[in-house]
Short mmCIF file of C-alpha atoms and ligand atoms in Angstrom, two decimals:
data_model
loop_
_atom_site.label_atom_id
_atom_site.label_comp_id
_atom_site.label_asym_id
_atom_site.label_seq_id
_atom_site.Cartn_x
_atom_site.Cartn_y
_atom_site.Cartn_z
CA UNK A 672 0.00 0.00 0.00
CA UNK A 673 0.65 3.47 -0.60
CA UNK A 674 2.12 5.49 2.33
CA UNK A 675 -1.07 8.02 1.61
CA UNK A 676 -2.97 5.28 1.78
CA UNK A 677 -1.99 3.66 4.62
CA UNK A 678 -2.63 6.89 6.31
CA UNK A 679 -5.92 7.17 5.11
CA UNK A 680 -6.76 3.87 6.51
CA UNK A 681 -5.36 4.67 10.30
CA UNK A 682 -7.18 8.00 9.82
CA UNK A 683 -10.82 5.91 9.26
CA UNK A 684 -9.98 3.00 11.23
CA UNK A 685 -9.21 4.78 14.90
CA UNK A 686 -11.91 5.15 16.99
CA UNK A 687 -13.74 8.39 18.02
CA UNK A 688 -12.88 9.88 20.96
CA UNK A 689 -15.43 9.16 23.76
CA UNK A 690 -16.44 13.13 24.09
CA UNK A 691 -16.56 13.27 20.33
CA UNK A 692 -19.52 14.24 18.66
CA UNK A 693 -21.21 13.65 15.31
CA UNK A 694 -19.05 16.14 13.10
CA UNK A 695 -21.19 18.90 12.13
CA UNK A 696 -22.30 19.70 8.81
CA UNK A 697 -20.35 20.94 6.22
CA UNK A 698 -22.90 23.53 4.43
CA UNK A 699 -26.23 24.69 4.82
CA UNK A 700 -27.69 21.59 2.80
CA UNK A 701 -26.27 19.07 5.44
CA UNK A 702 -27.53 21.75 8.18
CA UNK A 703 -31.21 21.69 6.47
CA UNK A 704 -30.86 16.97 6.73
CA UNK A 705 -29.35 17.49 10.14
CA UNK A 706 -32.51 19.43 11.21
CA UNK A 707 -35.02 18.14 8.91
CA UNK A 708 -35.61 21.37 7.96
CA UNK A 709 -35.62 23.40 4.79
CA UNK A 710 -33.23 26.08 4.75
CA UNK A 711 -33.82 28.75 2.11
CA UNK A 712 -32.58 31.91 0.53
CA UNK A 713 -34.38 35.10 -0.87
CA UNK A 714 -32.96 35.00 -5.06
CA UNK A 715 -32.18 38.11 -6.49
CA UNK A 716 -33.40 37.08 -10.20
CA UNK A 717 -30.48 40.09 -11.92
CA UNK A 718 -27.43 37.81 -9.84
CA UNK A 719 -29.08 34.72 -10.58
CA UNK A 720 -29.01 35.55 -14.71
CA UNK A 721 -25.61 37.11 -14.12
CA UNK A 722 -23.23 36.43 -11.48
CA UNK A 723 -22.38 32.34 -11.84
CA UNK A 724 -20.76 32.63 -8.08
CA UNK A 725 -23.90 33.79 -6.50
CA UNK A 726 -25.78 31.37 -8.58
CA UNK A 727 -23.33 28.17 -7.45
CA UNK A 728 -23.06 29.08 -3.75
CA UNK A 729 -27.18 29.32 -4.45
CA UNK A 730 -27.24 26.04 -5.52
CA UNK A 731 -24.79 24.03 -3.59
CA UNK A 732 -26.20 25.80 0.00
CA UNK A 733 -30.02 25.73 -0.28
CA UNK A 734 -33.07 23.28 -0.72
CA UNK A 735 -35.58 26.43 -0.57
CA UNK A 736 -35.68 29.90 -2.34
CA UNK A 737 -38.32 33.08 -2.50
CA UNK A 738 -38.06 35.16 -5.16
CA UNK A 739 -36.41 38.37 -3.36
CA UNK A 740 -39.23 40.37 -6.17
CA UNK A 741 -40.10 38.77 -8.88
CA UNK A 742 -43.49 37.53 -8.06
CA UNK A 743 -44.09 40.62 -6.40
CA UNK A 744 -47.38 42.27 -8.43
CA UNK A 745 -45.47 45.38 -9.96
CA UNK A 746 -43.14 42.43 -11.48
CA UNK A 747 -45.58 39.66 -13.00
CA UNK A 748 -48.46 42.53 -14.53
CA UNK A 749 -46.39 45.82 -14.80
CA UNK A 750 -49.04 46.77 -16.98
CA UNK A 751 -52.97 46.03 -16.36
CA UNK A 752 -53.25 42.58 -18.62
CA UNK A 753 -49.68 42.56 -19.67
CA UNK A 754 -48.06 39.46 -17.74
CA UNK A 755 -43.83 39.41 -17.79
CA UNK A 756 -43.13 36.04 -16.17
CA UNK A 757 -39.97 35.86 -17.15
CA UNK A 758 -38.38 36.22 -13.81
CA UNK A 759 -40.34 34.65 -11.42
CA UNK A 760 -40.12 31.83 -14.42
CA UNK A 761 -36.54 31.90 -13.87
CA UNK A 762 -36.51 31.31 -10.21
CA UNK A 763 -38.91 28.25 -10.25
CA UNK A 764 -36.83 26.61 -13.25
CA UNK A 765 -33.61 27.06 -11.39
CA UNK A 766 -35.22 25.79 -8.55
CA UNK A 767 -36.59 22.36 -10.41
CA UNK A 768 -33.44 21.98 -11.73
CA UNK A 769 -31.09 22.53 -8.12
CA UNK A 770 -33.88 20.25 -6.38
CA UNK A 771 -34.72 23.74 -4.34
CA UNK A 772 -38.85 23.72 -3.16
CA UNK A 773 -39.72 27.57 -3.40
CA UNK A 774 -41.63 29.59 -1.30
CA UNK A 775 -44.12 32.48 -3.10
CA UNK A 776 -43.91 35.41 -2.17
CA UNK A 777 -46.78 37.34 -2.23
CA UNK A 778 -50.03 37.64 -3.41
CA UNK A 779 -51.73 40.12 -1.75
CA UNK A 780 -49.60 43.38 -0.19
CA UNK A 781 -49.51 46.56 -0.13
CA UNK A 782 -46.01 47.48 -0.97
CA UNK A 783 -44.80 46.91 -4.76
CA UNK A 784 -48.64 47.20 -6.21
CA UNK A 785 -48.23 48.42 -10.05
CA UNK A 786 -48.82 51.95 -10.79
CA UNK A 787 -52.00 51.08 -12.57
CA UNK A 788 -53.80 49.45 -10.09
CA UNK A 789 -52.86 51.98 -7.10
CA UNK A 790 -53.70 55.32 -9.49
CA UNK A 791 -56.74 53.43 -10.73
CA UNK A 792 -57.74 53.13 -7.02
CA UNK A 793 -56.88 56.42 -6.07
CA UNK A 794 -59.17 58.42 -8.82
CA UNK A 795 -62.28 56.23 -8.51
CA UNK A 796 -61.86 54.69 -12.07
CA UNK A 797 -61.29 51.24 -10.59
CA UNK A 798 -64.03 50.87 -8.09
CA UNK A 799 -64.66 48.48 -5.18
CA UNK A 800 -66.19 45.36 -6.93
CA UNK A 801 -63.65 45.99 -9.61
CA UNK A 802 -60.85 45.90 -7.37
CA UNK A 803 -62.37 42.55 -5.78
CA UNK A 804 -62.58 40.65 -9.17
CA UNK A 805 -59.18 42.04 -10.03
CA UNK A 806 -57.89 40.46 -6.92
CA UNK A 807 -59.63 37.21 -7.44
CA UNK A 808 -58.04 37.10 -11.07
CA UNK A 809 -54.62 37.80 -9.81
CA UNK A 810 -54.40 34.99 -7.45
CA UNK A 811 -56.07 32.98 -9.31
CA UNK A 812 -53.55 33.28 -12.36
CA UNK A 813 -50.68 33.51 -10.42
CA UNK A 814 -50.94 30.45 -8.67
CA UNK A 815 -52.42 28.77 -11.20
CA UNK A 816 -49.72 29.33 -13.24
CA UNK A 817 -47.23 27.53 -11.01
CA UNK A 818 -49.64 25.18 -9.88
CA UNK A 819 -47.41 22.23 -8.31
CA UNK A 820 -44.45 23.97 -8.32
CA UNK A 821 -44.49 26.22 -5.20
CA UNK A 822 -44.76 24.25 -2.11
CA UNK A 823 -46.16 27.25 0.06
CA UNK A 824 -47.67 31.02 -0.57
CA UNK A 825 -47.35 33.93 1.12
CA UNK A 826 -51.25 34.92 0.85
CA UNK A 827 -51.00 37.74 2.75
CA UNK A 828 -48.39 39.84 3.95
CA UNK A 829 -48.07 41.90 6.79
CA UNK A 830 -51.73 43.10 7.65
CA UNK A 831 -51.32 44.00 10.64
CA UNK A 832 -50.24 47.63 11.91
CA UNK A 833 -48.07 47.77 15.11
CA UNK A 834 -50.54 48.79 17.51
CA UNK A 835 -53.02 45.54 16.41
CA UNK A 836 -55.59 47.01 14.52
CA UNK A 837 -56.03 45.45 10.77
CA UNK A 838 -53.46 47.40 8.29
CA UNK A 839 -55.26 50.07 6.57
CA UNK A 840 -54.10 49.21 3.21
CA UNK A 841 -56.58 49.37 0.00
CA UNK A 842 -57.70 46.35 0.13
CA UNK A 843 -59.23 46.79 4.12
CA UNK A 844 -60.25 49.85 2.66
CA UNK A 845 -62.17 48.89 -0.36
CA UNK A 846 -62.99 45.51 0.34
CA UNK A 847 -63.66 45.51 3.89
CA UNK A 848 -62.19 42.62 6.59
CA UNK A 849 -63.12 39.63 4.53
CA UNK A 850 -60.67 40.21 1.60
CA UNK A 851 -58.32 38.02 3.80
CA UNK A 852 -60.73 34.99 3.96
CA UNK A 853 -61.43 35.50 0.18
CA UNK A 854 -57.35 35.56 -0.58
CA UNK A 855 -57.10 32.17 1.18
CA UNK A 856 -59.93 30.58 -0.77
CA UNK A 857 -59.36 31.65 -3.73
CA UNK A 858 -55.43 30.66 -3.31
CA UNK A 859 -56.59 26.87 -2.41
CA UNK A 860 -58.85 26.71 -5.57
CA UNK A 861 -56.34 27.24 -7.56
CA UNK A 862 -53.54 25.24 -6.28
CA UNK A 863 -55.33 23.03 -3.80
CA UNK A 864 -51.80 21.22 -2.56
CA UNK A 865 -50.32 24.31 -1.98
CA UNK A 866 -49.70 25.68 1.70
CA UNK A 867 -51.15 28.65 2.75
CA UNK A 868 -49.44 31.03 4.82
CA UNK A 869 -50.01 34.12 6.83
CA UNK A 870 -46.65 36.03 6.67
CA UNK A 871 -45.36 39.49 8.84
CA UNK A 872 -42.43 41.04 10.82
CA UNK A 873 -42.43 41.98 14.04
CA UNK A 874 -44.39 38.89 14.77
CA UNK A 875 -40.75 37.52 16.72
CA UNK A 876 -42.08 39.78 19.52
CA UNK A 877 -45.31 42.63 19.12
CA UNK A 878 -47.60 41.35 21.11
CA UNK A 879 -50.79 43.48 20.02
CA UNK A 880 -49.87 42.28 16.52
CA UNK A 881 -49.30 38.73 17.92
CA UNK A 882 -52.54 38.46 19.31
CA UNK A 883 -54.37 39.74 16.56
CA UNK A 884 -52.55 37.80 13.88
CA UNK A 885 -53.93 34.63 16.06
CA UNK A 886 -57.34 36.02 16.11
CA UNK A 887 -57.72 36.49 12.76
CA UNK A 888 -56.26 32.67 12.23
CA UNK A 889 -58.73 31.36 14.49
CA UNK A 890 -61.39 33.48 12.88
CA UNK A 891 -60.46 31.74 9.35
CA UNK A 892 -59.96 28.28 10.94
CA UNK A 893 -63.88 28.65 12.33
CA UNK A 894 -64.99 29.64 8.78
CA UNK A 895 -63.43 26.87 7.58
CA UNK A 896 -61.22 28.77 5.26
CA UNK A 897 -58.03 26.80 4.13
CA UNK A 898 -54.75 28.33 5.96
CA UNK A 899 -51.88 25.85 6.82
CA UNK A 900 -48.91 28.19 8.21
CA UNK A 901 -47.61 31.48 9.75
CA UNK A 902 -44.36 32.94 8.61
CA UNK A 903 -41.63 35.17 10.69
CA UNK A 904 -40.04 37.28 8.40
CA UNK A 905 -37.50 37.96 11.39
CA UNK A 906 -35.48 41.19 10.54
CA UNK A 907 -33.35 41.31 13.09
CA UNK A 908 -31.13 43.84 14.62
CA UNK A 909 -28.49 43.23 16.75
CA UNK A 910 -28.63 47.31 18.03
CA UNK A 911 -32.06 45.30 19.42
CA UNK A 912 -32.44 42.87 22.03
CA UNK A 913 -32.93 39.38 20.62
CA UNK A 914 -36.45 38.69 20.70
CA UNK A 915 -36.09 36.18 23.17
CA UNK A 916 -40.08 34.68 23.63
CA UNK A 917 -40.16 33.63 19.95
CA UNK A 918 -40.07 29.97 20.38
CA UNK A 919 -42.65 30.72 22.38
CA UNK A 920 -44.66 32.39 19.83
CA UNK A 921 -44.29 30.07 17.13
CA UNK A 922 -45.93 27.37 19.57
CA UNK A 923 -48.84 29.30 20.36
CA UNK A 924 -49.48 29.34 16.52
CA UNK A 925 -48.42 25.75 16.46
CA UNK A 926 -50.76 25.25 18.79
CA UNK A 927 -53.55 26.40 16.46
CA UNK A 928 -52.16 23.61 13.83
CA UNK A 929 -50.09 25.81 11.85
CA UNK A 930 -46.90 24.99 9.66
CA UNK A 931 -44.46 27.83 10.82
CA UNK A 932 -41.73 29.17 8.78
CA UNK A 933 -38.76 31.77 9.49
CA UNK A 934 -39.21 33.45 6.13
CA UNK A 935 -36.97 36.08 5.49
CA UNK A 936 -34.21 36.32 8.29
CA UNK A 937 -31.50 38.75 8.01
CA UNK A 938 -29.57 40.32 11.28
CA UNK A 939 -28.17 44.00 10.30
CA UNK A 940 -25.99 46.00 12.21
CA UNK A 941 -25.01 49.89 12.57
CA UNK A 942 -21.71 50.19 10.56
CA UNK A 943 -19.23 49.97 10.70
CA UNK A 944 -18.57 46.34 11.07
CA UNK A 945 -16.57 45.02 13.91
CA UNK A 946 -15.62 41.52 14.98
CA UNK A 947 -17.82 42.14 18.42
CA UNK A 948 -20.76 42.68 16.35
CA UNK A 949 -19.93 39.99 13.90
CA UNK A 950 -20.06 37.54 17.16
CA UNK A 951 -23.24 39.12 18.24
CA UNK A 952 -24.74 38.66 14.70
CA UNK A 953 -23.42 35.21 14.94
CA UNK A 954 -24.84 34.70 18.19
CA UNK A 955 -28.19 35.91 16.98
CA UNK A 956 -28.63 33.91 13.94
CA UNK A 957 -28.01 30.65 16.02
CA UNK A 958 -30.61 31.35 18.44
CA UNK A 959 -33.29 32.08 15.37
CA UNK A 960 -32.09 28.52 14.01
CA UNK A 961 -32.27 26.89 17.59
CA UNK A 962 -35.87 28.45 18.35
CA UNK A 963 -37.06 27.13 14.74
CA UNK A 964 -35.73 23.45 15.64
CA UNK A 965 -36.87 23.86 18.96
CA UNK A 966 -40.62 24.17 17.59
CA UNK A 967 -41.66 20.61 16.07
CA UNK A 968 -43.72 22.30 13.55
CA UNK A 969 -41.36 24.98 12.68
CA UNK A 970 -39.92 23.35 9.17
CA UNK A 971 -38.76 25.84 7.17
CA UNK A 972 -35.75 28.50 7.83
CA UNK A 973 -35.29 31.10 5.30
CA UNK A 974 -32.58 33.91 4.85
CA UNK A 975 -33.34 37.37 3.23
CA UNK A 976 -30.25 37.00 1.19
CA UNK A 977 -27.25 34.78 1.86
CA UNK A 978 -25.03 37.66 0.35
CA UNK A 979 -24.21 41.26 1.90
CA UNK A 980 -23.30 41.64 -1.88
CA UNK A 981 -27.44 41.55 -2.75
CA UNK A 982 -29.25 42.59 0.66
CA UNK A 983 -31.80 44.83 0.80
CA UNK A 984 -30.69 46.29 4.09
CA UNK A 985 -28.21 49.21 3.16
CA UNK A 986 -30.97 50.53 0.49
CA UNK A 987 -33.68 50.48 3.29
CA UNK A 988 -31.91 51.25 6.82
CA UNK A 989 -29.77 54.04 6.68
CA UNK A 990 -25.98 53.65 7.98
CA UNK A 991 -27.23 49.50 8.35
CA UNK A 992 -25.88 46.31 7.01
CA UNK A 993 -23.85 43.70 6.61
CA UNK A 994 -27.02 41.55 7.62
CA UNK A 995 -26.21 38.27 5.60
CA UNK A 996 -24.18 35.15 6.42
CA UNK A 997 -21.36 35.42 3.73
CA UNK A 998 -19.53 38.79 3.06
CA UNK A 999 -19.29 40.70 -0.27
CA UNK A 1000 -16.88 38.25 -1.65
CA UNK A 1001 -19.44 35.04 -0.62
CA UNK A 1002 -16.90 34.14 2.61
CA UNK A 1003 -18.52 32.55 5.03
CA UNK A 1004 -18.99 35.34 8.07
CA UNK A 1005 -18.82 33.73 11.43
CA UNK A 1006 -22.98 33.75 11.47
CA UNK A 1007 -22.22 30.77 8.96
CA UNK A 1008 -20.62 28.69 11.52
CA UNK A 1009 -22.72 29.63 13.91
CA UNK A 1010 -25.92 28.14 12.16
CA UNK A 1011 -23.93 24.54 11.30
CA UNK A 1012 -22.99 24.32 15.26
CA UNK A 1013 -26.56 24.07 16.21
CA UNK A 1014 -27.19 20.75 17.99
CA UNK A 1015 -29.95 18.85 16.22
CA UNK A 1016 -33.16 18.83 18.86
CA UNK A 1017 -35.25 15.97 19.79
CA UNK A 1018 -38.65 17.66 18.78
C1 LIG B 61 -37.84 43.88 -0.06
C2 LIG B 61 -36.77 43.51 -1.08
O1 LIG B 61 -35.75 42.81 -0.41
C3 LIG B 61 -36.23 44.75 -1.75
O2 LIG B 61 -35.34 44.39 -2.81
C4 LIG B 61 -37.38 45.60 -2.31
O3 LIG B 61 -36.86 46.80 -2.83
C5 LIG B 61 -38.38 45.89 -1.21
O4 LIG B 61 -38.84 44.68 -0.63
N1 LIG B 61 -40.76 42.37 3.85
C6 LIG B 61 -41.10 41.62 2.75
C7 LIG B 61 -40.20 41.61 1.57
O5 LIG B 61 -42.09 40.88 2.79
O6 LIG B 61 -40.90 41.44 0.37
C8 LIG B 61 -39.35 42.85 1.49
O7 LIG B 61 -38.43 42.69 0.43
C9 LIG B 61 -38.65 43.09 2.81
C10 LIG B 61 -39.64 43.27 3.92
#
């Protein structure tokens, strides 16, 4: 034999230590088997088409992706009857082909609306029962259209204001309470296998929006409308305490039979960066992973970005960032080891 060889074989035949423990996983993949969870990543569709490190390090780390914007409603019907696919397309295909399950993300908001639809609002031209059947037909096309292919929608997303009252958004407005019931149904209609989610921030820790987000999932579940799952976004902060009753939280809505899913987690920081707060992000983004696999039904872990090279932070938090496990340059930040250290839970 070989002298590398023979090497090889003392290396595999000795013994493990008695203290030693399974080895922990080598990417996010092996994390997501560990846990029996999915672990995800928001795709910026422009980096996908373009950049073919972001698109490997996409591939090789996740089993789940969102579309970052491309199913948003500005994106897929820019112009009232004028459909451009193309993107969200994109993100589904590379999906199929990377054996990645994909989130949707979302049908009804009331951020990134098309011009047409919020001016047609505004001047009366597009009135209430327009608005409702314009609704129905966007849902119902959208998720028809990827019918099979998205394992769970975003219906709604984030109607609820801070203080607990329903968001007054146009849709509350125009349509009154029950556009949120008719979302849901008309969402399992047309992709009945599909599950349905309930998605907001915050949610880690406001308790008047806590409590209303469960009422109005209790108040579906008693009409027997179809919803299967609340999502955290969890934006994080570490200028913020860590929201430390979450695991808490997701059980109460676990308690309710809900799926729940950490859907868009990213943990910014006031710049500049320093190793302290690179330890504290660290810190933080292994207690979001060990509250999710702490939760039986928690089964799905998603990150806002796995790249500080496409987050949306320093666009939307002035003087923030650096919220995403791997650096400009796709190194691994130490948040990255900190999610493949945590210990798998007996759940
Ligand atoms: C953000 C995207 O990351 C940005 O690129 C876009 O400009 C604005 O929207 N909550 C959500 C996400 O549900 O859709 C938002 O995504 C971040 C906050």
């Amino acid at each position: 034999m070989k002298p590398l060889l023979i090497a090889l074989a003392l290396i595999l035949a000795a013994p493990l230590p008695a203290h030693a423990h399974p080895r922990d996983p080598r990417d996010l993949r092996e994390l997501a088997q560990r846990h029996g969870i999915k672990v995800g990543s928001a795709v910026d569709v422009a980096a996908l088409r373009a950049e073919a490190d972001y698109r490997k390090v996409l591939n090789r780390e996740f089993n789940h992706v969102t579309a970052e914007n491309a199913m948003k409603w500005e994106s897929v019907e820019p112009q009232r009857g004028v459909y451009t696919w193309a993107d969200a397309d994109a993100v589904v295909e590379n999906a199929r082909r990377n054996r990645q399950q994909v989130r949707g993300h979302t049908l009804v908001w009331h951020n990134q609306l098309p011009a047409w639809l919020t001016s047609g609002v505004a001047d009366g031209s597009i009135d209430a029962a327009e608005l409702r059947s314009i609704l129905r037909d966007h849902i119902t096309t959208q998720v028809g259209r990827y019918k099979g292919k998205i394992r769970a929608w975003d219906v709604v997303n984030e109607v609820v204001e801070e203080d607990g009252t329903l968001r007054q958004n146009i849709w509350l407005t125009h349509l009154g309470p029950g556009y949120i019931a008719d979302a849901f149904r008309w969402a399992h209609r047309a992709d009945p296998r599909a599950k349905l989610f309930i998605n907001d921030y915050n949610l880690e820790w406001n308790q008047p929006k806590i409590e209303t987000t469960l009422s109005i999932v209790k108040d579906l579940q008693s009409q027997g409308v179809p919803i299967h799952g609340v999502g955290f976004q969890g934006h994080l902060g570490i200028q913020y305490d860590y929201p430390g009753d979450w695991a808490n939280v997701m059980r109460r809505f676990a308690d309710l039979g809900l799926e729940i899913a950490v859907t868009e987690l990213d943990v910014r920081m006031v710049l500049p960066v320093t190793p302290d707060k690179l330890a504290t992000q660290a810190d933080y983004y292994r207690r979001a992973l060990t509250d999710c696999v702490s939760v039986k039904a928690c089964k799905e872990l998603t990150l806002w970005g796995y790249t500080d090279r496409h987050s949306w932070v320093p666009g939307w938090f002035e003087g923030e960032g650096s919220a995403c496990v791997m650096d400009e340059n796709l190194a691994p930040k130490p948040a990255y080891h900190a999610l493949l250290t945590v210990p798998r839970q007996r759940r």
